[in-house]
Coordinates of C-alpha atoms in Angstrom, one line a residue:
M444 CA 119.5 177.6 46.5
D445 CA 119.6 180.4 49.1
C446 CA 120.9 178.3 52.1
L447 CA 123.6 177.2 49.8
H448 CA 124.5 180.6 48.7
L449 CA 124.7 182.3 52.4
A450 CA 126.9 179.1 53.5
N451 CA 129.3 180.1 50.6
D452 CA 129.1 183.4 51.5
I453 CA 130.3 182.7 54.9
I454 CA 133.1 180.3 53.7
V455 CA 134.4 183.5 51.5
A456 CA 134.1 185.7 53.9
R457 CA 135.8 183.9 56.6
N458 CA 137.9 182.6 54.3
L459 CA 137.6 179.0 55.3
L460 CA 139.9 176.2 53.7
I461 CA 136.8 174.1 52.8
P462 CA 135.5 173.5 49.2
R463 CA 132.3 175.3 48.0
L464 CA 128.6 174.2 48.6
T465 CA 127.0 172.6 46.1
A466 CA 123.6 170.3 47.9
L467 CA 121.8 170.8 51.1
K468 CA 123.6 167.8 53.1
D469 CA 126.7 169.4 52.8
I470 CA 125.1 171.5 55.5
D471 CA 125.5 169.4 58.3
Y472 CA 126.6 169.5 62.2
A473 CA 130.5 168.7 61.1
F474 CA 130.2 172.1 58.6
F475 CA 128.7 174.4 62.2
V476 CA 131.3 173.3 64.0
V477 CA 134.1 174.8 61.4
I478 CA 131.9 178.4 61.2
F479 CA 132.2 178.5 65.0
E480 CA 135.8 177.2 65.6
D481 CA 136.7 180.0 62.9
L482 CA 134.9 182.3 64.7
F483 CA 136.0 181.8 68.2
G484 CA 138.7 180.1 67.8
E485 CA 139.9 177.5 70.3
D486 CA 138.0 179.3 73.4
F487 CA 135.1 177.5 71.3
A488 CA 136.5 174.2 71.5
D489 CA 136.6 174.2 75.8
F490 CA 133.7 175.2 75.7
S491 CA 132.0 172.4 73.6
A492 CA 134.0 169.9 75.4
T493 CA 132.1 170.5 78.3
V494 CA 128.4 170.2 76.8
P495 CA 126.9 166.9 76.4
K496 CA 128.2 165.2 73.4
S497 CA 124.1 165.4 71.6
R498 CA 124.5 167.5 68.0
S499 CA 120.8 168.6 68.5
H500 CA 121.7 170.0 71.9
E501 CA 125.0 171.2 71.1
I502 CA 123.4 173.1 67.9
Q503 CA 121.2 174.7 70.5
L504 CA 124.1 176.0 72.7
M505 CA 125.3 177.8 69.3
A506 CA 122.8 179.6 69.1
R507 CA 122.3 180.6 72.7
L508 CA 126.2 181.4 72.4
L509 CA 126.1 182.6 69.4
A510 CA 123.1 185.2 70.9
F511 CA 124.7 186.1 74.0
V512 CA 128.2 187.6 72.6
S513 CA 126.1 189.2 69.6
K514 CA 124.0 190.7 72.3
D515 CA 125.8 194.7 71.5
L516 CA 125.0 193.9 67.2
F517 CA 121.6 193.4 67.5
A518 CA 119.0 192.2 70.0
I519 CA 117.5 189.2 69.1
D520 CA 116.4 185.6 70.5
L521 CA 117.2 183.2 68.6
D522 CA 115.1 180.3 71.3
H523 CA 112.8 179.9 67.7
I524 CA 115.6 177.8 66.1
R525 CA 114.8 174.3 65.9
A526 CA 118.4 171.9 66.2
D527 CA 116.6 169.1 65.6
A528 CA 114.6 170.3 62.6
I529 CA 118.4 171.8 61.5
V530 CA 119.8 168.1 62.1
A531 CA 117.0 166.2 60.1
H532 CA 118.7 168.9 56.7
N533 CA 115.1 171.2 56.9
V534 CA 115.4 174.1 55.1
L535 CA 113.8 176.8 56.9
P536 CA 115.3 176.6 60.3
I537 CA 119.0 176.2 58.6
H538 CA 117.7 179.3 56.6
D539 CA 117.5 181.1 59.6
F540 CA 120.7 180.1 61.4
L541 CA 122.7 180.9 58.6
E542 CA 120.6 184.2 57.6
I543 CA 121.6 185.2 61.4
I544 CA 125.2 183.8 61.5
A545 CA 125.7 185.4 58.0
T546 CA 124.4 189.0 59.9
F547 CA 126.7 188.2 62.4
V548 CA 130.0 187.9 60.7
K549 CA 128.8 190.8 58.4
H550 CA 128.6 193.3 61.6
L551 CA 131.5 192.2 63.7
P552 CA 134.1 195.4 63.6
K553 CA 137.4 195.1 61.2
E554 CA 140.3 194.6 63.8
F555 CA 138.6 191.6 64.9
K556 CA 137.6 190.2 61.2
E557 CA 140.8 188.5 60.6
N558 CA 141.9 187.8 64.7
N559 CA 139.3 185.1 66.2
V560 CA 137.8 187.0 68.6
F561 CA 134.4 188.6 68.8
P562 CA 133.5 191.9 70.0
S563 CA 132.1 191.5 73.5
T564 CA 131.6 194.0 75.9
P565 CA 134.4 196.8 77.0
K566 CA 136.3 196.4 80.5
T567 CA 135.5 198.4 83.3
M568 CA 138.0 200.6 84.0
P569 CA 138.3 200.2 87.9
A570 CA 138.1 196.3 89.8
K571 CA 135.1 197.7 92.4
R572 CA 132.7 198.2 89.3
S573 CA 133.4 195.6 87.9
P574 CA 129.9 193.7 86.6
K575 CA 129.2 190.9 89.4
M576 CA 128.7 188.1 87.2
S577 CA 130.3 184.4 87.8
T578 CA 130.8 182.1 85.0
E579 CA 127.6 180.1 87.0
D580 CA 125.7 182.9 85.7
I581 CA 126.7 182.6 82.0
L582 CA 126.7 179.0 82.0
R583 CA 123.6 179.3 83.5
S584 CA 122.2 182.0 80.7
L585 CA 123.8 179.8 77.4
D586 CA 122.2 176.4 79.2
P587 CA 119.0 176.5 81.0
Y588 CA 118.7 172.6 81.4
K589 CA 122.0 172.3 82.8
S590 CA 120.7 175.1 85.3
E591 CA 117.5 173.1 86.4
S592 CA 120.0 169.6 86.9
S593 CA 122.6 171.7 88.9
S594 CA 120.3 173.9 90.8
S595 CA 122.0 173.5 94.6
P596 CA 121.7 175.3 97.1
K597 CA 125.3 176.2 96.7
S598 CA 125.1 177.0 93.1
L599 CA 122.4 179.6 94.4
S600 CA 124.0 181.6 96.5
S601 CA 127.0 181.9 94.5
S602 CA 124.6 184.2 91.8
E603 CA 122.9 187.0 93.7
S604 CA 119.7 186.9 92.0
N605 CA 118.1 183.9 91.0
E606 CA 116.7 184.9 87.2
P607 CA 119.6 184.0 84.5
L608 CA 121.0 186.8 82.5
R609 CA 119.6 185.7 79.6
R610 CA 116.8 187.7 77.4
P611 CA 113.2 187.1 77.1
K612 CA 111.6 184.0 75.5
E613 CA 109.1 185.0 72.6
S614 CA 106.8 182.8 70.7
T615 CA 108.8 180.2 68.9
T616 CA 106.5 180.2 65.8
R617 CA 107.4 183.9 65.2
R618 CA 110.6 185.0 63.7
R619 CA 111.7 188.0 64.5
S620 CA 114.1 189.6 61.7
L621 CA 116.9 191.3 61.6
R622 CA 115.8 194.3 60.5
H623 CA 113.1 194.9 63.1
A624 CA 115.2 193.8 65.6
K625 CA 114.6 196.5 68.5
S626 CA 117.5 197.7 71.0
S627 CA 118.0 196.3 74.1
F628 CA 118.1 199.7 76.4
G629 CA 114.6 200.6 77.3
Y630 CA 115.8 204.3 79.9
D631 CA 113.2 206.8 79.8
T632 CA 114.6 209.6 77.7
S633 CA 112.7 212.3 79.9
N634 CA 115.7 213.9 81.8
R635 CA 118.1 213.8 78.2
K636 CA 117.7 217.4 77.9
E637 CA 119.2 218.0 81.8
D638 CA 121.4 215.4 81.1
S639 CA 123.0 217.3 77.5
S640 CA 122.8 220.7 79.8
K641 CA 125.3 218.9 81.9
Q642 CA 127.6 217.2 79.5
S643 CA 127.9 220.7 77.4
I644 CA 129.0 222.7 80.9
A645 CA 131.8 219.7 81.3
I646 CA 132.9 220.3 77.7
Q647 CA 133.4 223.7 78.7
T648 CA 135.1 223.2 82.1
D649 CA 136.8 220.3 80.8
I650 CA 135.3 218.0 83.5
E651 CA 134.4 214.8 82.7
I652 CA 130.8 213.3 84.2
P653 CA 129.9 209.6 84.3
I654 CA 126.9 209.2 81.8
G655 CA 126.0 205.8 83.0
V656 CA 125.5 207.0 86.5
Q657 CA 123.1 209.4 85.3
T658 CA 121.1 207.4 83.3
T659 CA 120.6 205.4 86.0
S660 CA 118.4 208.0 88.4
T661 CA 115.9 208.4 85.3
A662 CA 112.8 206.7 85.4
V663 CA 112.4 203.0 83.5
S664 CA 109.5 202.0 82.8
P665 CA 107.7 198.9 82.9
K666 CA 107.9 198.0 78.6
A667 CA 111.4 198.1 79.1
I668 CA 112.3 196.0 82.0
K669 CA 110.2 193.4 80.4
H670 CA 111.8 193.8 77.5
I671 CA 115.1 193.6 79.4
G672 CA 114.1 190.1 80.8
L673 CA 113.0 190.8 84.6
Q674 CA 109.8 190.0 85.8
T675 CA 106.6 192.4 86.7
S676 CA 104.5 191.9 88.6
G677 CA 102.0 194.9 87.4
L678 CA 102.8 197.8 85.0
D679 CA 102.9 200.5 88.2
S680 CA 105.3 198.5 90.3
P681 CA 108.5 197.6 88.4
K682 CA 110.9 195.7 91.0
P683 CA 114.1 197.2 91.9
V684 CA 116.7 197.2 89.9
T685 CA 119.5 193.6 89.3
G686 CA 122.2 192.3 87.8
F687 CA 121.4 192.7 84.5
D688 CA 120.3 196.5 84.7
E689 CA 123.7 197.6 87.0
Y690 CA 125.8 195.8 84.1
K691 CA 123.7 198.0 81.1
R692 CA 124.7 200.5 83.9
L693 CA 128.8 199.9 83.3
K694 CA 128.3 199.5 80.1
C695 CA 127.2 203.3 79.5
E696 CA 130.2 204.3 82.0
N697 CA 132.5 202.8 80.1
F698 CA 131.2 204.7 77.0
A699 CA 131.0 207.7 78.8
T700 CA 135.1 207.4 79.8
L701 CA 136.0 206.7 76.4
L702 CA 133.9 209.6 75.1
G703 CA 135.9 211.7 77.8
H704 CA 139.3 210.9 76.7
R705 CA 138.5 211.3 73.0
L706 CA 137.1 214.6 73.7
H707 CA 140.6 215.2 75.1
E708 CA 142.4 214.2 72.4
T709 CA 140.2 216.1 70.2
L710 CA 140.8 218.5 72.0
R711 CA 144.5 218.4 72.3
L712 CA 144.7 218.6 68.3
K713 CA 142.8 221.5 67.9
E714 CA 144.9 223.2 69.9
L715 CA 147.9 221.9 68.1
T716 CA 146.7 222.8 64.7
D717 CA 145.5 226.4 66.0
S718 CA 148.9 226.6 66.8
I719 CA 150.4 225.5 63.9
E720 CA 147.9 227.7 61.7
Y721 CA 149.2 231.0 64.1
R722 CA 152.4 230.3 63.3
V723 CA 151.7 229.8 59.8
K724 CA 149.8 232.9 59.3
Q725 CA 152.3 235.2 61.8
Y726 CA 155.3 234.1 59.4
Y727 CA 154.1 233.9 55.5
G728 CA 150.8 236.1 56.1
D729 CA 147.1 235.2 55.9
V730 CA 148.0 233.2 52.7
T731 CA 143.9 232.1 52.7
T732 CA 142.3 235.2 52.0
Q733 CA 141.9 236.0 48.4
T734 CA 142.6 240.0 47.1
P735 CA 141.1 241.6 44.4
Q736 CA 143.8 244.1 43.2
R737 CA 145.8 243.0 39.8
I738 CA 149.8 243.1 41.2
V739 CA 151.6 245.8 39.1
R740 CA 154.7 245.1 39.1
K741 CA 158.0 247.6 39.1
S742 CA 159.7 248.2 35.3
A743 CA 163.1 249.7 34.7
A744 CA 162.1 251.3 32.5
K745 CA 160.1 254.8 32.7
A746 CA 156.7 255.8 32.2
K747 CA 155.6 257.0 28.9
S748 CA 152.4 258.7 30.1
G749 CA 152.6 261.4 32.5
R750 CA 150.5 259.5 34.7
K751 CA 151.8 257.9 37.8
V752 CA 152.5 254.2 38.7
S753 CA 150.6 253.1 41.7
F754 CA 152.3 250.3 43.5
R755 CA 150.7 247.9 46.7
T756 CA 152.7 248.7 49.7
K757 CA 150.1 247.4 52.3
R758 CA 147.9 244.0 52.5
S759 CA 144.3 244.2 51.7
P760 CA 142.2 244.2 54.0
Q761 CA 140.6 240.2 54.4
V762 CA 138.0 239.0 52.3
K763 CA 135.8 236.4 53.5
R764 CA 135.5 233.4 50.9
K765 CA 132.2 232.7 49.5
T766 CA 132.0 228.9 49.5
P767 CA 134.1 226.7 51.8
A768 CA 137.2 225.1 50.3
K769 CA 136.4 221.5 49.7
C770 CA 138.6 218.4 49.3
Q771 CA 137.9 216.5 46.4
N772 CA 139.2 213.1 47.3
S773 CA 137.7 213.2 51.2
L774 CA 136.8 210.2 52.5
R775 CA 133.3 209.0 53.7
Q776 CA 134.3 208.1 57.3
S777 CA 137.3 208.3 59.1
F778 CA 138.9 205.7 61.2
R779 CA 137.5 208.0 64.5
T780 CA 133.8 208.8 63.2
Q781 CA 133.3 205.1 62.7
N782 CA 134.5 204.3 65.4
L783 CA 132.0 206.5 67.3
D784 CA 129.2 205.0 65.3
D785 CA 129.3 202.0 66.2
L786 CA 129.6 203.0 69.8
V787 CA 126.7 205.2 69.7
K788 CA 124.8 201.8 68.1
S789 CA 125.5 200.1 70.8
F790 CA 124.2 202.7 72.8
P791 CA 121.6 204.7 71.9
E792 CA 120.7 206.1 75.2
I793 CA 123.8 208.4 75.3
P794 CA 122.4 212.2 74.2
R795 CA 123.2 213.0 71.3
N796 CA 124.7 216.4 71.2
T797 CA 127.7 215.3 72.8
V798 CA 128.8 212.8 70.1
Q799 CA 127.6 215.4 67.4
S800 CA 130.3 218.0 69.4
L801 CA 132.5 215.2 68.8
R802 CA 132.0 214.8 65.7
N803 CA 132.1 218.7 64.6
Q804 CA 135.4 219.4 65.9
E805 CA 136.9 216.4 64.1
R806 CA 135.0 217.5 60.7
H807 CA 137.1 221.0 62.2
Q808 CA 140.2 219.6 62.9
K809 CA 140.1 218.0 58.9
K810 CA 138.9 221.2 57.8
V811 CA 142.1 223.1 59.2
M812 CA 143.9 220.2 58.3
E813 CA 143.2 220.6 54.4
N814 CA 143.4 224.8 54.6
L815 CA 146.8 225.0 55.6
N816 CA 147.9 222.5 53.3
K817 CA 146.5 224.8 50.6
D818 CA 146.9 227.9 52.4
I819 CA 151.1 226.0 51.6
K820 CA 150.2 224.9 47.9
V821 CA 149.0 228.8 47.5
N822 CA 151.7 230.1 49.2
E823 CA 154.2 228.2 47.1
Q824 CA 153.1 229.0 44.2
K825 CA 152.9 232.7 44.8
V826 CA 156.4 232.6 45.8
K827 CA 157.4 231.0 42.5
S828 CA 155.5 233.3 40.5
R829 CA 156.7 236.2 42.5
L830 CA 160.4 234.9 42.1
N831 CA 159.6 234.2 38.6
A832 CA 158.1 237.6 38.2
A833 CA 161.9 239.3 39.7
I834 CA 164.2 237.2 37.5
D835 CA 161.9 238.5 34.3
T836 CA 162.3 241.7 35.5
Q837 CA 166.3 241.3 36.1
Q838 CA 166.3 240.5 32.6
K839 CA 165.0 243.3 31.6
R840 CA 167.0 245.5 33.1
S841 CA 170.5 243.9 32.2
Q842 CA 168.7 244.0 28.8
L843 CA 167.9 247.3 29.0
I844 CA 171.9 248.0 30.7
R845 CA 173.5 245.7 27.8
D846 CA 171.2 248.0 25.1
E847 CA 172.5 251.6 27.4
M848 CA 176.3 250.4 27.3
K849 CA 176.1 249.9 23.9
H850 CA 174.7 253.1 23.1
L851 CA 177.4 254.7 25.3
E852 CA 179.8 252.4 23.1
T853 CA 179.1 254.1 20.0
L854 CA 178.6 257.8 21.1
A855 CA 182.1 257.2 22.8
E856 CA 184.5 255.5 20.7
T857 CA 186.8 257.5 21.8
K858 CA 187.4 255.6 25.4
S859 CA 189.9 252.4 25.2
S860 CA 188.9 248.9 24.5
K861 CA 189.9 248.5 28.7
M862 CA 187.1 250.5 30.3
L863 CA 185.0 248.4 28.2
K864 CA 185.8 244.7 29.4
I865 CA 185.9 246.4 33.5
K866 CA 182.1 247.5 32.5
E867 CA 181.3 244.0 31.1
N868 CA 182.7 242.5 33.6
A869 CA 181.4 244.2 36.5
E870 CA 177.9 243.3 34.1
K871 CA 178.3 239.9 34.8
R872 CA 179.4 240.2 38.4
D873 CA 175.9 241.7 38.5
E874 CA 174.5 239.3 37.1
R875 CA 175.9 236.4 38.8
I876 CA 175.5 237.8 42.3
E877 CA 171.4 238.5 41.5
R878 CA 171.2 235.4 39.8
S879 CA 173.2 233.5 43.0
R880 CA 171.1 235.4 45.1
M881 CA 167.4 234.3 43.6
H882 CA 168.7 230.9 43.8
K883 CA 169.8 231.0 47.5
M884 CA 166.9 232.9 48.3
M885 CA 163.9 230.3 46.1
D886 CA 166.3 226.9 48.0
R887 CA 165.9 229.0 51.5
F888 CA 162.3 228.5 50.8
Q889 CA 162.0 224.8 49.7
N890 CA 163.7 224.1 52.2
D891 CA 161.8 225.8 55.1
M892 CA 158.3 224.7 53.5
N893 CA 159.0 220.8 53.1
A894 CA 160.7 221.0 56.8
K895 CA 157.5 222.0 58.0
Y896 CA 155.5 219.8 56.0
K897 CA 157.7 217.0 57.2
R898 CA 156.7 218.4 61.1
L899 CA 153.1 218.2 60.1
Q900 CA 153.1 215.2 59.0
A901 CA 155.4 213.2 61.4
M902 CA 152.7 214.9 64.3
E903 CA 149.5 213.4 61.9
E904 CA 151.6 210.1 62.0
R905 CA 152.0 210.0 66.2
I906 CA 148.4 210.7 66.6
V907 CA 147.5 208.0 64.4
L908 CA 149.6 205.9 66.1
K909 CA 149.4 206.2 69.1
E910 CA 146.0 205.6 68.5
Y911 CA 146.4 202.1 67.0
E912 CA 148.3 201.3 69.8
E913 CA 145.7 202.1 72.4
K914 CA 143.1 199.8 70.2
E915 CA 146.0 197.2 70.2
K916 CA 146.1 196.9 73.5
R917 CA 142.1 197.1 74.4
R918 CA 142.0 194.4 72.2
K919 CA 144.5 192.2 73.3
D920 CA 142.8 193.1 77.1
H921 CA 140.1 191.3 75.9
I922 CA 141.2 188.4 74.4
N923 CA 142.8 187.7 77.7
D924 CA 140.0 188.3 79.8
F925 CA 137.9 186.1 77.4
R926 CA 140.6 183.0 77.8
Q927 CA 140.6 184.0 81.4
R928 CA 136.9 183.2 81.7
I929 CA 136.5 180.6 79.6
K930 CA 139.5 178.9 82.0
E931 CA 138.0 179.6 84.7
K932 CA 134.3 177.9 83.4
H933 CA 136.4 175.0 82.3
S934 CA 138.3 174.8 85.6
L935 CA 134.7 175.5 87.6
E936 CA 132.7 172.6 85.4
M937 CA 135.6 170.1 86.2
N938 CA 135.4 170.9 90.0
K939 CA 131.6 170.0 89.6
Q940 CA 132.8 167.3 88.4
K941 CA 135.1 166.0 90.5
K942 CA 133.0 166.8 93.4
L943 CA 129.8 164.8 91.8
L944 CA 132.4 162.0 91.4
D945 CA 133.8 162.3 94.8
A946 CA 130.0 162.3 96.0
I947 CA 129.4 158.5 94.3
E948 CA 132.2 157.2 95.3
S949 CA 131.6 157.7 98.9
L950 CA 127.8 157.0 98.6
Y951 CA 128.7 153.9 96.7
Q952 CA 132.1 152.8 99.2
N953 CA 128.6 153.5 102.5
K954 CA 126.5 151.4 100.6
Y955 CA 129.4 148.3 100.1
E956 CA 129.8 148.6 103.7
E957 CA 126.7 148.1 105.0
L958 CA 126.1 145.3 102.6
N959 CA 128.8 143.6 103.9
Q960 CA 127.6 144.2 107.6
S961 CA 124.6 142.7 106.7
L962 CA 126.4 139.5 105.0
T963 CA 128.2 138.8 107.5
E964 CA 125.4 139.2 110.2
E965 CA 123.3 136.6 108.2
E966 CA 126.0 134.4 107.9
K967 CA 126.4 134.3 111.4
R968 CA 123.0 134.1 112.1
L969 CA 122.4 130.9 109.7
K970 CA 125.4 129.3 110.8
N971 CA 123.7 129.4 114.5
E972 CA 120.6 128.3 112.9
I973 CA 122.1 125.0 110.9
S974 CA 124.2 124.5 114.4
S975 CA 120.9 124.3 116.7
Q976 CA 119.3 122.2 113.8
S977 CA 122.3 119.6 113.5
H978 CA 121.7 119.3 117.5
Y979 CA 118.0 119.2 117.3
L980 CA 118.9 115.9 115.2
R981 CA 121.5 114.4 116.8
S982 CA 119.1 115.1 119.8
I983 CA 116.2 113.2 118.0
K984 CA 118.2 110.5 116.5
R985 CA 119.5 109.3 119.6
E986 CA 115.9 108.8 121.1
F987 CA 115.2 107.2 118.1
N988 CA 118.1 104.6 118.7
E989 CA 116.5 104.3 121.9
R990 CA 113.2 103.9 121.2
F991 CA 114.7 101.4 118.3
Q992 CA 116.5 99.5 120.9
N993 CA 114.2 99.0 124.1
D994 CA 111.2 98.1 121.4
F995 CA 113.7 95.5 119.6
T996 CA 114.3 94.3 123.0
N997 CA 111.0 94.2 123.8
I998 CA 110.3 92.1 120.9
F999 CA 112.8 89.6 121.4
S1000 CA 113.1 89.7 124.6

């Protein structure tokens, strides 16, 4: 049942167009072929076309291919997978293989889950730093049987080292669980403090230091060398670094380059947010602080008591908040921090303080943006409240003026109605002017706030779009590189087969010529022998006839 659950989970996760499995016999060779073709697409079909048509051998190559491409996710060997037992429908080997495939599908990044592409090593920036690993080394690391059969001087001279680029074998009886899988990086961490101090100085002075170059100078422990796949004669005498260590070092350099680019982006974004915050403070004042004084509005009526009424004319000193503002709907992780976490999991030897400083800068950037949005909202509420208070005071003033005019009308009844109408028209005109002025102020402020909000939103969208385009470009480059490698591998294999067929054809042609020559010589020899024997027989017959005639003449004479 566990095998069926794992298989159905893989079908659902990859959205395969096949029915759900109900029995163990349904988990056969064709099911694994469907899964691997869905994971790797047309590249797996090109790869499987070059291997022998044996089901157990092809399943073993599937396991080796999965171990080769998933070494960034978990460092584990798949040599304990028994292909013959999987073909024979044994439960435990099928369960182990399905569990590893399900874990591989689960840990795939989101951008690769729907594009039939697996995550591999990142591209190195310059061509001169590319890892010196040919397609023969990849095929030899995946298929040890083929490497043993095709070990010729030409193939050995093409690669730098005779060691295959695969992980060390462990005992097949011991099944390694994915939870206890250890990382394949075995670098010593004695110089990590110096590396972190150099990187902190580089961050302050805006200089990128390649981390991978620093890690190569550190001492490599014999245990780490044995775990990576190098053979050591003794614990105290490790051999020099091979192509696999060079490959790891280039991965570290590439990660350092990505980290430097991300650091420049965050610093530039931080400068933009600081400049926006400074302009907002300069234009609207420091709205992030809280003022303890109560706002006193000036009224048209005089104070009844004899005490003075004080008005707040200057801004109060800044008061720090006791607790930082918290965002209610904050996301757990943004796409930047998630990407950083994936990179950190792949490269645990990178010093943590650089990544932590980058995370702190991203948190500070988010906090600044949230505080800026909050300040804009608070400023809007304050301006609205001030406008409402001004409208209320103006209404009270107009009411007092109307009451006073009525009182004056009662006191001065002798004045003409024309003067009263003029005064009423003046009041109405003043009210209309004041109301229109207030509405214009409110509309102007609303338009300014909307324009500033749109500018901030457009800036954020541009940043997100730029990062998305860079990510898409890296993904397309990776797809093209992988397809190019597969094509080179296929062409190399076809050239090998063509050379082998030409050699066999020439060998058979030489043998045929030698055999034809020997047959002609034998035919000549036999003809000569037959002619000599016929001549000898004729001579004997002649002698016999002569003797017979002589004897016959002697008898009858």
